[in-house]
Amino acid sequence: MTTRPLARSLAPLPEESLPGFLLRLAYRLDRSPARIAALCGLSSHQHRLPVEYLVSLPTEFTEAVEIAASLRKGEADALTLSAMAASYPPLATMRLAGSRNMASARRTWALNLSSRYCPNCLAGDGSAIQNSYGGPWRLRWHIPVSFACTAHGRILELGCPQCGGLPNQPSNTERQGLITQRTIGGLHPAQCRHHLTDGTVSTDVRTPLCAARLDRKTCVAEQPDSELVRMLALQRHIDRHLTPTEQSPANTDKHSNLEQHFFSDLIAAAQLIRLSWPDSARFASSTAVSDLIARHVATWNDLRSHRNPGRRVRDAWAAPQDPAECGALLLAADALLGDRGQDGPALRERIQPLAAAAFMRNEANTGAAFRRMKVSTDLAQALIQRPLGFTRAGGHHHVRQHIPARRCRFAVDHVPALLPEAWSAAHFGDLTSRWSPGDTWKPRHLRRVASLRLVEMAGGGTWPQSAAILGIPWTTAQRSLTVLKRCLLPDGLWPLFDTAVEMVARGLDHDTRHVDFAARRRSLSTWQIPAEDLAVLAADLVRLANAESPLTRAAVTALVWARVTQGDHLHSPAVEALRTTQQGTQPLVAAIGQLQTPGNRKGARLRFLQRINDYADDLARVCNEAPPPLR
């Protein structure tokens, strides 16, 4: 059917919502909202006004509304939340397909179908048109983070002051849609459209309507208290991000990452405040704010306590319905986040105690839920649980775990599998001096775990993932961690280890010429020492038996590889090749041991080992310039 222009229409008010516009048109034309929607070509969807239309209009419906209401191009789309989706991530990621009642919208803080409202705004601005048909039902009132009206300096209202009904909250027999009782006409846009009941659910159309005016509870601007001032300041900050301009922070490069995740961070922090309450009470700016959050948490906990065993609470993660409670929760969340441009350690110190309390008291998947949130890097770093400095190595391998532990100027490619002995001597002397001088294995475990920590700092992930990056077998990394824990934890020495690793990381940060150990490992993955080079290394060493045998060649190859890559010769390609083909590694390991054992470092073996080390150092310099030839 061809859409025809209405006999009379209205110009949309600034930031007016589609249901509000339909209500004003219906009142002006003395028709029901359902009839106006049909005339505008909107009710072909099973004769309903589906809530999806509030988020965005299909192209064919957009054109029909513009023709029927005599709107300029773009004005119909402006009646939907589509423009805000670009700046409000929960709205952009909300799933519409197959979601018939939009139940997931509240759980993800995407939108509230039932609009909050400011009575002053609904009363109009004093112009003739708004005196006749009322002020706008604003789009932003559907967004959960909108809890106050900054124009009139007040907290928004939630329900009808007479019957308590929520705007657009349908009865049990009506599928959720844009407008409650859409077939009833004659009501002012600011009148309550709910049936009066005696406390029981009634679907009888003969039950009288409430019809109370929602624009009567206006207030005169007066000096607000300090908490309202803080809430209004936060709301202004939120509003600037909801509708960013070219000069707004969201469009500057300096804080692009933080501003891009402004809402995600704020929502995640609000969830953390709620889940860790009352531990998070110190972030409430006053007793009044604390009382509002406590009231919301009590209601939320009561909802969870009355669920059926084994079933989740569908709205457990939803935004508070009450605007004052929502504002208080967001105000505490903003205090928890603090200065969004500050260094990460301070944020982590605030976040970690609350995260530990939240993860311990709530469902087992609470930590995973936070990891799925697309928050800023700083907040993600602060949220990750890191027992003994490492990301918790649980059964979850979500991409959000790959968050570096600190801001590093070096990459994982610049970390060797074993911390070089010079670095260890320079920074870990306080620890290694406590061990027996003849104990060579504890320092080796320490060097391995230190490298794992550096990879976790630069690239994120768990220690098994860090081990895989360095080519360290999972069981070897686990063994080193176990040994180091036994050595350090009983005496409370782990903080010394963390401090030493941090000093190594700072040194790498300031190093202008990083060594690409990953490139070295790749270059030497199939390399063997050339036979002629081996002959030169063994020349004149008459007492060195079998100097040019295949076993000696494999042992020298492994030692050169270990020195060039700063890796463990037990995990060299020469040794791993034997393991892969299920051949015995003992002869090769023994041959390597004959050269490396301190007691054997004398005479011909000592000179041979020195030549091997000099050869490896020359090869390392070649690797810095170009990969060595493969043999």
Coordinates of N, CA, C and O in Angstrom, one line a residue, residues 477-599:
A477 N 58.6 -25.7 32.2 CA 58.2 -24.5 32.8 C 57.5 -24.7 34.1 O 57.8 -24.0 35.1
Q478 N 56.6 -25.7 34.2 CA 55.9 -26.0 35.5 C 56.9 -26.4 36.5 O 56.8 -26.0 37.7
R479 N 57.9 -27.2 36.2 CA 58.9 -27.7 37.1 C 59.7 -26.5 37.7 O 60.0 -26.4 38.9
S480 N 60.1 -25.6 36.8 CA 60.9 -24.4 37.2 C 60.0 -23.5 38.2 O 60.6 -23.0 39.2
L481 N 58.8 -23.3 37.9 CA 57.9 -22.6 38.8 C 57.8 -23.3 40.1 O 57.8 -22.6 41.2
T482 N 57.6 -24.6 40.1 CA 57.5 -25.3 41.4 C 58.7 -25.2 42.2 O 58.7 -24.9 43.4
V483 N 59.9 -25.3 41.6 CA 61.2 -25.2 42.3 C 61.3 -23.8 42.9 O 61.7 -23.7 44.1
L484 N 61.0 -22.8 42.1 CA 61.2 -21.4 42.6 C 60.2 -21.1 43.7 O 60.6 -20.4 44.7
K485 N 59.0 -21.6 43.6 CA 58.1 -21.4 44.7 C 58.6 -22.0 46.0 O 58.5 -21.4 47.1
R486 N 59.1 -23.2 45.9 CA 59.6 -23.9 47.1 C 60.8 -23.1 47.7 O 61.0 -23.1 49.0
C487 N 61.6 -22.5 46.9 CA 62.7 -21.8 47.4 C 62.4 -20.4 48.0 O 63.0 -19.9 48.9
L488 N 61.4 -19.7 47.4 CA 61.1 -18.3 47.7 C 59.9 -18.1 48.7 O 60.0 -17.2 49.5
L489 N 58.9 -18.8 48.5 CA 57.6 -18.6 49.2 C 57.8 -18.8 50.7 O 57.3 -17.9 51.5
P490 N 58.4 -19.8 51.2 CA 58.5 -20.0 52.7 C 59.1 -18.9 53.4 O 58.8 -18.5 54.6
D491 N 60.1 -18.2 52.8 CA 60.8 -17.1 53.4 C 60.3 -15.8 53.0 O 60.9 -14.7 53.3
G492 N 59.2 -15.7 52.2 CA 58.6 -14.5 51.8 C 59.5 -13.7 50.9 O 59.6 -12.5 50.9
L493 N 60.3 -14.4 50.0 CA 61.2 -13.8 49.1 C 60.7 -13.5 47.7 O 61.4 -13.0 46.9
W494 N 59.5 -13.9 47.4 CA 59.0 -13.7 46.1 C 58.9 -12.2 45.7 O 59.2 -11.9 44.5
P495 N 58.6 -11.3 46.6 CA 58.7 -9.8 46.2 C 60.1 -9.4 45.7 O 60.2 -8.6 44.8
L496 N 61.1 -10.0 46.2 CA 62.5 -9.7 45.7 C 62.6 -10.2 44.3 O 63.2 -9.5 43.5
F497 N 62.0 -11.3 44.0 CA 62.1 -11.8 42.6 C 61.3 -10.8 41.7 O 61.8 -10.5 40.6
D498 N 60.1 -10.4 42.1 CA 59.3 -9.5 41.3 C 60.1 -8.2 41.1 O 60.1 -7.7 39.9
T499 N 60.7 -7.7 42.1 CA 61.4 -6.4 42.0 C 62.6 -6.6 41.0 O 62.8 -5.7 40.2
A500 N 63.3 -7.7 41.1 CA 64.4 -7.9 40.2 C 64.0 -8.0 38.7 O 64.6 -7.5 37.8
V501 N 62.9 -8.7 38.5 CA 62.4 -8.9 37.1 C 61.9 -7.5 36.6 O 62.2 -7.1 35.4
E502 N 61.3 -6.7 37.5 CA 60.9 -5.3 37.1 C 62.2 -4.5 36.7 O 62.1 -3.7 35.7
M503 N 63.3 -4.7 37.4 CA 64.5 -3.9 37.0 C 65.0 -4.4 35.7 O 65.5 -3.6 34.9
V504 N 65.0 -5.7 35.4 CA 65.4 -6.2 34.1 C 64.5 -5.6 33.0 O 65.0 -5.2 32.0
A505 N 63.2 -5.5 33.3 CA 62.2 -5.0 32.3 C 62.5 -3.5 32.0 O 62.5 -3.0 30.9
R506 N 62.9 -2.8 33.1 CA 63.2 -1.3 32.9 C 64.5 -1.2 32.1 O 64.6 -0.3 31.2
G507 N 65.4 -2.1 32.3 CA 66.6 -2.0 31.5 C 66.3 -2.3 30.0 O 66.9 -1.6 29.1
L508 N 65.5 -3.3 29.8 CA 65.1 -3.5 28.4 C 64.3 -2.4 27.8 O 64.4 -2.1 26.6
D509 N 63.5 -1.7 28.6 CA 62.8 -0.5 28.1 C 63.7 0.6 27.6 O 63.4 1.3 26.6
H510 N 64.8 0.7 28.3 CA 65.8 1.8 28.0 C 66.8 1.4 27.0 O 67.6 2.2 26.5
D511 N 66.8 0.1 26.6 CA 67.8 -0.4 25.6 C 67.4 0.0 24.2 O 66.2 -0.2 23.8
T512 N 68.3 0.7 23.5 CA 67.9 1.2 22.2 C 68.2 0.1 21.1 O 67.8 0.3 20.0
R513 N 68.9 -1.0 21.5 CA 69.2 -2.0 20.5 C 68.8 -3.4 21.1 O 69.7 -4.1 21.7
H514 N 67.6 -3.7 20.8 CA 67.1 -5.0 21.3 C 67.6 -6.2 20.5 O 67.7 -6.0 19.2
V515 N 67.9 -7.3 21.1 CA 68.3 -8.5 20.4 C 67.0 -9.3 20.0 O 66.2 -9.6 20.9
D516 N 66.8 -9.6 18.8 CA 65.6 -10.4 18.4 C 66.0 -11.9 18.6 O 66.4 -12.6 17.7
F517 N 65.7 -12.4 19.8 CA 66.0 -13.8 20.1 C 65.1 -14.7 19.3 O 65.4 -15.8 19.0
A518 N 63.8 -14.3 19.1 CA 62.9 -15.1 18.3 C 63.4 -15.3 16.9 O 63.3 -16.5 16.4
A519 N 64.0 -14.3 16.3 CA 64.5 -14.4 15.0 C 65.7 -15.4 15.0 O 65.9 -16.2 14.0
R520 N 66.5 -15.3 16.0 CA 67.7 -16.2 16.1 C 67.2 -17.7 16.3 O 67.8 -18.6 15.6
R521 N 66.1 -17.9 17.0 CA 65.6 -19.3 17.2 C 65.1 -19.8 15.8 O 65.3 -21.0 15.5
R522 N 64.5 -18.9 15.1 CA 64.0 -19.4 13.8 C 65.1 -19.6 12.8 O 65.1 -20.6 12.1
S523 N 66.1 -18.8 12.8 CA 67.2 -18.9 11.9 C 68.0 -20.2 12.2 O 68.5 -20.9 11.2
L524 N 68.1 -20.6 13.4 CA 69.0 -21.8 13.8 C 68.1 -23.0 14.0 O 68.7 -24.0 14.5
S525 N 66.9 -23.0 13.6 CA 66.0 -24.1 13.9 C 66.4 -25.4 13.1 O 66.2 -26.5 13.6
T526 N 67.0 -25.2 12.0 CA 67.5 -26.4 11.2 C 69.0 -26.3 10.9 O 69.6 -27.1 10.1
W527 N 69.7 -25.5 11.6 CA 71.1 -25.2 11.4 C 72.0 -26.3 12.1 O 71.7 -26.8 13.2
Q528 N 73.0 -26.7 11.4 CA 74.1 -27.5 12.0 C 75.4 -26.9 11.7 O 75.6 -26.3 10.7
I529 N 76.4 -27.1 12.7 CA 77.7 -26.5 12.4 C 78.3 -27.2 11.2 O 78.3 -28.5 11.1
P530 N 78.8 -26.5 10.3 CA 79.5 -27.1 9.1 C 80.7 -28.0 9.6 O 81.4 -27.6 10.5
A531 N 80.9 -29.1 8.9 CA 82.0 -30.0 9.3 C 83.3 -29.3 9.2 O 84.2 -29.6 10.1
E532 N 83.5 -28.4 8.2 CA 84.8 -27.8 8.1 C 85.0 -26.8 9.3 O 86.2 -26.6 9.8
D533 N 83.9 -26.2 9.8 CA 84.1 -25.3 10.9 C 84.4 -26.1 12.2 O 85.2 -25.7 13.0
L534 N 83.8 -27.3 12.3 CA 84.0 -28.1 13.4 C 85.5 -28.6 13.4 O 86.2 -28.6 14.5
A535 N 86.0 -28.9 12.2 CA 87.4 -29.3 12.1 C 88.4 -28.2 12.6 O 89.4 -28.4 13.3
V536 N 88.0 -26.9 12.2 CA 88.9 -25.8 12.7 C 88.8 -25.7 14.2 O 89.9 -25.4 14.8
L537 N 87.6 -25.8 14.8 CA 87.5 -25.7 16.3 C 88.3 -26.8 17.0 O 88.8 -26.6 18.1
A538 N 88.4 -28.0 16.4 CA 89.1 -29.1 17.0 C 90.6 -29.2 16.7 O 91.3 -30.1 17.2
A539 N 91.0 -28.3 15.8 CA 92.4 -28.4 15.3 C 93.4 -28.3 16.5 O 93.2 -27.4 17.4
D540 N 94.5 -29.1 16.5 CA 95.6 -29.1 17.5 C 95.2 -29.6 18.8 O 96.0 -29.5 19.8
L541 N 93.9 -30.0 19.0 CA 93.5 -30.6 20.3 C 93.6 -32.1 20.2 O 92.6 -32.8 20.1
V542 N 94.9 -32.5 20.3 CA 95.1 -34.0 20.0 C 94.6 -34.9 21.1 O 94.3 -36.1 20.8
R543 N 94.3 -34.3 22.3 CA 93.8 -35.2 23.3 C 92.3 -35.2 23.3 O 91.7 -35.9 24.2
L544 N 91.7 -34.6 22.4 CA 90.2 -34.6 22.3 C 89.7 -35.7 21.4 O 89.8 -35.6 20.2
A545 N 89.2 -36.8 22.0 CA 88.8 -38.0 21.3 C 87.5 -37.7 20.5 O 86.6 -37.0 21.0
N546 N 87.5 -38.3 19.3 CA 86.2 -38.2 18.5 C 85.8 -36.8 18.3 O 84.6 -36.5 18.3
A547 N 86.7 -35.9 18.1 CA 86.3 -34.5 17.9 C 85.5 -34.2 16.7 O 84.7 -33.3 16.7
E548 N 85.6 -35.0 15.7 CA 84.8 -34.8 14.5 C 83.7 -35.8 14.2 O 83.2 -35.9 13.1
S549 N 83.4 -36.6 15.2 CA 82.3 -37.6 15.1 C 80.9 -36.9 15.0 O 80.7 -35.8 15.4
P550 N 79.9 -37.6 14.4 CA 78.5 -37.1 14.4 C 78.0 -36.7 15.8 O 77.3 -35.7 15.9
L551 N 78.4 -37.5 16.8 CA 77.9 -37.1 18.1 C 78.5 -35.8 18.6 O 77.7 -35.0 19.2
T552 N 79.8 -35.6 18.4 CA 80.4 -34.4 18.8 C 79.8 -33.2 18.0 O 79.6 -32.1 18.5
R553 N 79.6 -33.4 16.7 CA 79.0 -32.4 15.9 C 77.6 -32.0 16.4 O 77.3 -30.8 16.5
A554 N 76.8 -32.9 16.8 CA 75.5 -32.6 17.3 C 75.6 -31.9 18.7 O 74.8 -30.9 18.9
A555 N 76.6 -32.3 19.5 CA 76.7 -31.6 20.8 C 77.2 -30.2 20.6 O 76.7 -29.3 21.3
V556 N 78.1 -30.0 19.7 CA 78.6 -28.6 19.4 C 77.5 -27.7 18.9 O 77.3 -26.6 19.2
T557 N 76.7 -28.3 17.9 CA 75.5 -27.6 17.4 C 74.6 -27.2 18.5 O 74.1 -26.0 18.5
A558 N 74.3 -28.1 19.4 CA 73.4 -27.7 20.5 C 74.0 -26.6 21.4 O 73.3 -25.7 21.8
L559 N 75.3 -26.7 21.7 CA 75.9 -25.7 22.5 C 75.9 -24.3 21.8 O 75.7 -23.3 22.5
V560 N 76.2 -24.3 20.5 CA 76.2 -23.0 19.8 C 74.8 -22.5 19.8 O 74.6 -21.2 20.0
W561 N 73.9 -23.3 19.5 CA 72.4 -22.9 19.5 C 72.1 -22.2 20.8 O 71.5 -21.2 20.9
A562 N 72.4 -22.9 21.9 CA 72.1 -22.4 23.3 C 72.7 -21.1 23.6 O 72.1 -20.2 24.2
R563 N 74.0 -20.9 23.2 CA 74.6 -19.6 23.4 C 74.1 -18.5 22.6 O 73.9 -17.4 23.0
V564 N 73.8 -18.8 21.3 CA 73.3 -17.7 20.4 C 71.9 -17.3 20.8 O 71.6 -16.1 20.8
T565 N 71.1 -18.3 21.1 CA 69.7 -17.9 21.4 C 69.4 -17.7 22.9 O 68.3 -17.3 23.3
Q566 N 70.5 -17.9 23.7 CA 70.3 -17.9 25.2 C 69.2 -18.8 25.6 O 68.3 -18.4 26.4
G567 N 69.2 -20.0 25.1 CA 68.2 -21.0 25.4 C 68.9 -22.2 26.2 O 70.1 -22.1 26.5
D568 N 68.1 -23.2 26.4 CA 68.5 -24.4 27.1 C 68.9 -25.4 26.1 O 68.1 -25.8 25.3
H569 N 70.2 -25.9 26.2 CA 70.7 -26.9 25.2 C 69.8 -28.2 25.3 O 69.7 -28.9 24.3
L570 N 69.2 -28.4 26.4 CA 68.3 -29.6 26.5 C 67.0 -29.5 25.6 O 66.4 -30.5 25.3
H571 N 66.7 -28.2 25.2 CA 65.6 -28.0 24.3 C 66.0 -27.5 22.9 O 65.2 -26.9 22.2
S572 N 67.3 -27.7 22.6 CA 67.8 -27.3 21.3 C 67.2 -28.2 20.2 O 66.7 -29.3 20.5
P573 N 67.2 -27.7 19.0 CA 66.6 -28.6 17.9 C 67.3 -29.9 17.8 O 66.7 -30.9 17.4
A574 N 68.6 -30.0 18.1 CA 69.4 -31.2 17.9 C 68.9 -32.3 18.9 O 68.7 -33.4 18.5
V575 N 68.6 -31.8 20.1 CA 68.0 -32.8 21.1 C 66.6 -33.1 20.9 O 66.1 -34.2 21.0
E576 N 65.8 -32.0 20.5 CA 64.4 -32.2 20.2 C 64.1 -33.1 19.0 O 63.1 -33.9 19.0
A577 N 65.0 -33.1 18.1 CA 64.9 -34.0 16.9 C 64.9 -35.5 17.3 O 64.2 -36.3 16.8
L578 N 65.8 -35.8 18.3 CA 65.9 -37.1 18.8 C 64.6 -37.5 19.5 O 64.2 -38.7 19.4
R579 N 64.1 -36.6 20.3 CA 62.9 -36.9 21.0 C 61.7 -37.1 20.1 O 60.9 -38.0 20.2
T580 N 61.7 -36.3 19.0 CA 60.6 -36.4 18.0 C 60.6 -37.8 17.3 O 59.5 -38.4 17.1
T581 N 61.8 -38.3 17.0 CA 61.9 -39.6 16.3 C 62.0 -40.7 17.3 O 62.3 -41.8 16.9
Q582 N 61.8 -40.4 18.6 CA 61.8 -41.4 19.7 C 63.1 -42.1 19.8 O 63.2 -43.3 20.0
Q583 N 64.2 -41.4 19.5 CA 65.5 -42.0 19.7 C 66.0 -41.5 21.1 O 65.6 -40.5 21.6
G584 N 67.0 -42.2 21.6 CA 67.5 -41.9 22.9 C 68.3 -40.6 22.9 O 69.2 -40.4 22.0
T585 N 68.1 -39.8 23.8 CA 68.9 -38.5 23.9 C 70.1 -38.6 24.9 O 70.9 -37.7 24.9
Q586 N 70.2 -39.7 25.6 CA 71.2 -39.8 26.7 C 72.6 -39.6 26.1 O 73.4 -38.9 26.7
P587 N 73.0 -40.3 25.0 CA 74.4 -40.1 24.5 C 74.7 -38.7 24.2 O 75.8 -38.2 24.5
L588 N 73.7 -38.0 23.5 CA 74.0 -36.6 23.2 C 74.1 -35.7 24.4 O 74.9 -34.8 24.5
V589 N 73.1 -35.9 25.3 CA 73.1 -35.1 26.5 C 74.4 -35.3 27.3 O 75.0 -34.4 27.9
A590 N 74.9 -36.6 27.3 CA 76.1 -36.9 28.0 C 77.3 -36.2 27.4 O 78.2 -35.7 28.1
A591 N 77.3 -36.2 26.1 CA 78.4 -35.5 25.3 C 78.5 -34.1 25.6 O 79.5 -33.5 25.8
I592 N 77.3 -33.5 25.7 CA 77.2 -32.0 26.0 C 77.7 -31.8 27.5 O 78.5 -30.9 27.8
G593 N 77.3 -32.7 28.4 CA 77.7 -32.6 29.7 C 79.2 -32.7 29.9 O 79.8 -32.1 30.8
Q594 N 79.9 -33.6 29.1 CA 81.3 -33.7 29.2 C 82.0 -32.4 28.9 O 83.1 -32.1 29.5
L595 N 81.4 -31.6 28.1 CA 82.0 -30.3 27.8 C 81.7 -29.2 28.8 O 82.4 -28.3 29.0
Q596 N 80.5 -29.3 29.3 CA 80.0 -28.2 30.2 C 80.2 -28.4 31.7 O 80.3 -27.5 32.4
T597 N 80.4 -29.7 32.1 CA 80.6 -29.9 33.5 C 81.9 -29.1 34.0 O 82.9 -29.2 33.4
P598 N 81.7 -28.4 35.1 CA 82.8 -27.6 35.6 C 84.1 -28.4 35.8 O 85.2 -27.9 35.6
G599 N 83.9 -29.6 36.3 CA 85.1 -30.4 36.6 C 85.9 -30.8 35.4 O 87.1 -31.2 35.5

